[in-house]
Amino acid sequence: REYKTQAPMEKQIKSLQKKIGKAGRKGREILLGFEKRVDGKRVYKSKEEFEKMIEENMLLEYASYNDNYYGTPRAYVDSKLDEGKNVILEIEVQGAMKVKERCPEAVLVFILPPSLKELENRLKGRGTEDENTVQKRLDKAFEEIKMADKYDYLIVNNVVEDAADDFDAVVRSQQLKTNKEIIEEVLNYD
């Protein structure tokens, strides 16, 4: 199984930096990142290397989700933020809570399906997972949706283009928040 994002949503989001994720599946090595390629192929880390990264506090967040490891490299996020870029982390609730704990200024956006039934239809419609895996994902979604009130924003993904516009509006609203550095720049302009 490939590690893919929701391509239509990703294409719709303007001026945002996608995260590099580290992920692992049982029986496979851990994905190092979407931009890391050798001869056109993704580069992987072993479970031991991933666990060493956890021990050395090299991950902003990490979690085990459906028996797979996932995490976000701290250095990558820090470097993109230092460049003045927005960083989007496509992570589950457990990871989001860790990010918020470590970075209280982080803005959490929960993207909801229109209903659990529609989520089930979408998962089954992909045809990429067996019935057992679909049920596990639905059970996990049910539990995660209970945590949605811990997020700063909620977006219901009825139509992907509309949800992308809503997401872009959230990002834009954060960019327009009062910023003392900008005020100081204006006041000190010669």
Short mmCIF file of C-alpha atoms in Angstrom, two decimals:
data_model
loop_
_atom_site.label_atom_id
_atom_site.label_comp_id
_atom_site.label_asym_id
_atom_site.label_seq_id
_atom_site.Cartn_x
_atom_site.Cartn_y
_atom_site.Cartn_z
CA ARG A 1 0.00 0.00 0.00
CA GLU A 2 1.31 3.43 -0.91
CA TYR A 3 1.45 6.40 1.43
CA LYS A 4 -0.67 9.00 -0.31
CA THR A 5 -2.46 12.14 0.71
CA GLN A 6 -5.87 13.23 -0.46
CA ALA A 7 -4.54 14.54 -3.77
CA PRO A 8 -7.57 16.70 -4.70
CA MET A 9 -7.49 18.46 -1.31
CA GLU A 10 -3.73 18.95 -1.50
CA LYS A 11 -3.98 20.52 -4.95
CA GLN A 12 -6.65 22.93 -3.74
CA ILE A 13 -4.73 24.27 -0.74
CA LYS A 14 -2.77 27.38 -1.69
CA SER A 15 0.68 28.48 -0.46
CA LEU A 16 1.04 25.81 2.18
CA GLN A 17 3.96 23.54 2.98
CA LYS A 18 3.21 19.81 3.20
CA LYS A 19 4.93 17.93 5.94
CA ILE A 20 7.44 15.21 5.49
CA GLY A 21 6.23 12.22 7.44
CA LYS A 22 7.92 9.20 8.77
CA ALA A 23 5.66 6.21 8.78
CA GLY A 24 5.95 2.48 9.01
CA ARG A 25 3.81 -0.52 8.31
CA LYS A 26 4.12 -3.92 9.89
CA GLY A 27 6.60 -5.99 7.91
CA ARG A 28 7.97 -2.92 6.11
CA GLU A 29 10.50 -0.35 6.99
CA ILE A 30 9.50 3.09 8.10
CA LEU A 31 8.91 5.76 5.48
CA LEU A 32 11.52 8.48 5.71
CA GLY A 33 9.76 11.15 3.72
CA PHE A 34 8.04 12.05 0.52
CA GLU A 35 10.93 14.16 -0.78
CA LYS A 36 13.61 11.62 0.08
CA ARG A 37 14.13 9.49 -2.99
CA VAL A 38 16.96 7.35 -4.25
CA ASP A 39 16.70 6.34 -7.89
CA GLY A 40 13.07 7.47 -7.87
CA LYS A 41 12.14 5.28 -4.88
CA ARG A 42 11.24 6.25 -1.34
CA VAL A 43 13.86 5.69 1.33
CA TYR A 44 12.85 3.81 4.48
CA LYS A 45 14.15 3.51 8.04
CA SER A 46 14.04 0.40 10.16
CA LYS A 47 11.82 0.09 13.22
CA GLU A 48 14.96 0.29 15.40
CA GLU A 49 16.07 3.52 13.70
CA PHE A 50 12.60 5.00 14.16
CA GLU A 51 12.57 4.05 17.86
CA LYS A 52 16.02 5.62 18.25
CA MET A 53 14.59 8.85 16.80
CA ILE A 54 11.86 8.70 19.45
CA GLU A 55 14.44 8.19 22.21
CA GLU A 56 16.53 11.09 20.95
CA ASN A 57 13.49 13.41 20.86
CA MET A 58 13.91 13.95 17.11
CA LEU A 59 10.17 13.75 16.45
CA LEU A 60 7.70 16.55 17.14
CA GLU A 61 5.03 13.89 17.48
CA TYR A 62 4.72 10.19 16.88
CA ALA A 63 2.10 7.55 17.35
CA SER A 64 1.14 4.02 16.61
CA TYR A 65 -2.01 3.97 14.49
CA ASN A 66 -3.61 0.69 13.41
CA ASP A 67 -0.39 -1.15 14.29
CA ASN A 68 1.80 1.21 12.24
CA TYR A 69 4.24 3.92 13.37
CA TYR A 70 3.87 7.50 12.22
CA GLY A 71 5.75 10.62 13.20
CA THR A 72 6.86 14.10 12.23
CA PRO A 73 10.55 15.07 12.29
CA ARG A 74 11.10 18.05 14.56
CA ALA A 75 14.05 19.42 12.54
CA TYR A 76 12.03 19.51 9.33
CA VAL A 77 9.16 21.45 10.91
CA ASP A 78 11.54 23.86 12.64
CA SER A 79 13.44 24.54 9.41
CA LYS A 80 10.24 25.31 7.46
CA LEU A 81 8.94 27.57 10.23
CA ASP A 82 12.32 29.37 10.28
CA GLU A 83 11.85 29.95 6.53
CA GLY A 84 8.52 31.62 7.33
CA LYS A 85 6.45 28.86 5.77
CA ASN A 86 3.23 27.35 7.05
CA VAL A 87 3.54 23.67 7.88
CA ILE A 88 0.58 21.33 7.61
CA LEU A 89 0.74 18.11 9.57
CA GLU A 90 -1.71 15.46 8.44
CA ILE A 91 -1.80 13.52 11.70
CA GLU A 92 -4.20 11.66 13.94
CA VAL A 93 -5.60 13.03 17.19
CA GLN A 94 -2.97 11.54 19.49
CA GLY A 95 -0.22 13.26 17.51
CA ALA A 96 -2.15 16.52 17.32
CA MET A 97 -2.48 16.64 21.10
CA LYS A 98 1.30 16.09 21.42
CA VAL A 99 1.97 18.91 18.96
CA LYS A 100 -0.37 21.27 20.85
CA GLU A 101 1.34 20.36 24.12
CA ARG A 102 4.81 21.04 22.67
CA CYS A 103 3.75 24.01 20.50
CA PRO A 104 0.81 25.79 22.14
CA GLU A 105 0.71 28.31 19.27
CA ALA A 106 -0.10 25.51 16.80
CA VAL A 107 -3.53 25.77 15.18
CA LEU A 108 -5.45 22.50 15.05
CA VAL A 109 -7.98 21.89 12.26
CA PHE A 110 -10.17 18.78 12.39
CA ILE A 111 -11.57 17.70 9.02
CA LEU A 112 -14.77 15.75 9.53
CA PRO A 113 -16.62 13.51 7.12
CA PRO A 114 -20.25 14.54 6.55
CA SER A 115 -21.26 11.39 8.47
CA LEU A 116 -19.78 8.08 9.55
CA LYS A 117 -21.92 6.37 6.91
CA GLU A 118 -20.39 8.59 4.21
CA LEU A 119 -16.91 7.85 5.57
CA GLU A 120 -17.69 4.13 5.31
CA ASN A 121 -18.89 4.61 1.72
CA ARG A 122 -15.70 6.50 0.84
CA LEU A 123 -13.43 3.91 2.41
CA LYS A 124 -15.21 1.04 0.70
CA GLY A 125 -15.36 2.97 -2.57
CA ARG A 126 -11.57 3.14 -2.73
CA GLY A 127 -11.43 -0.63 -2.86
CA THR A 128 -7.99 -0.62 -1.22
CA GLU A 129 -8.81 -2.26 2.12
CA ASP A 130 -10.56 -5.38 3.29
CA GLU A 131 -13.73 -5.24 5.42
CA ASN A 132 -11.80 -5.76 8.67
CA THR A 133 -9.48 -2.82 7.96
CA VAL A 134 -12.41 -0.60 6.99
CA GLN A 135 -14.12 -1.43 10.28
CA LYS A 136 -10.94 -0.67 12.26
CA ARG A 137 -10.67 2.69 10.52
CA LEU A 138 -14.33 3.49 11.23
CA ASP A 139 -13.91 2.55 14.90
CA LYS A 140 -10.82 4.76 15.11
CA ALA A 141 -12.63 7.63 13.36
CA PHE A 142 -15.52 7.36 15.83
CA GLU A 143 -13.09 7.70 18.75
CA GLU A 144 -11.17 10.53 17.12
CA ILE A 145 -14.31 12.53 16.29
CA LYS A 146 -15.10 12.53 20.01
CA MET A 147 -11.88 14.57 20.43
CA ALA A 148 -12.76 17.14 17.74
CA ASP A 149 -13.80 19.68 20.38
CA LYS A 150 -10.12 19.96 21.40
CA TYR A 151 -9.34 21.51 17.99
CA ASP A 152 -9.39 25.20 17.05
CA TYR A 153 -11.40 24.73 13.85
CA LEU A 154 -13.73 22.12 12.35
CA ILE A 155 -14.26 21.63 8.63
CA VAL A 156 -16.85 19.24 7.22
CA ASN A 157 -15.59 17.66 4.00
CA ASN A 158 -18.80 17.38 1.98
CA VAL A 159 -17.20 18.59 -1.25
CA VAL A 160 -13.42 18.49 -1.35
CA GLU A 161 -13.07 21.85 -3.15
CA ASP A 162 -15.26 23.57 -0.55
CA ALA A 163 -13.34 21.95 2.31
CA ALA A 164 -10.07 23.11 0.71
CA ASP A 165 -11.43 26.65 0.46
CA ASP A 166 -12.45 26.49 4.13
CA PHE A 167 -8.99 25.25 5.06
CA ASP A 168 -7.37 28.03 3.06
CA ALA A 169 -9.61 30.53 4.90
CA VAL A 170 -8.41 29.18 8.26
CA VAL A 171 -4.77 29.58 7.21
CA ARG A 172 -5.42 33.06 5.86
CA SER A 173 -7.22 34.10 9.07
CA GLN A 174 -4.19 32.98 11.08
CA GLN A 175 -1.90 35.03 8.83
CA LEU A 176 -4.05 38.11 9.46
CA LYS A 177 -4.04 37.83 13.26
CA THR A 178 -2.59 40.70 15.24
CA ASN A 179 1.18 40.45 15.14
CA LYS A 180 3.30 42.74 17.30
CA GLU A 181 6.35 42.29 15.04
CA ILE A 182 4.43 43.71 12.06
CA ILE A 183 3.20 46.64 14.13
CA GLU A 184 6.78 47.36 15.26
CA GLU A 185 7.99 47.22 11.65
CA VAL A 186 5.37 49.75 10.59
CA LEU A 187 6.11 52.08 13.52
CA ASN A 188 9.87 51.91 12.94
CA TYR A 189 9.73 52.40 9.16
CA ASP A 190 12.01 55.21 8.01
#
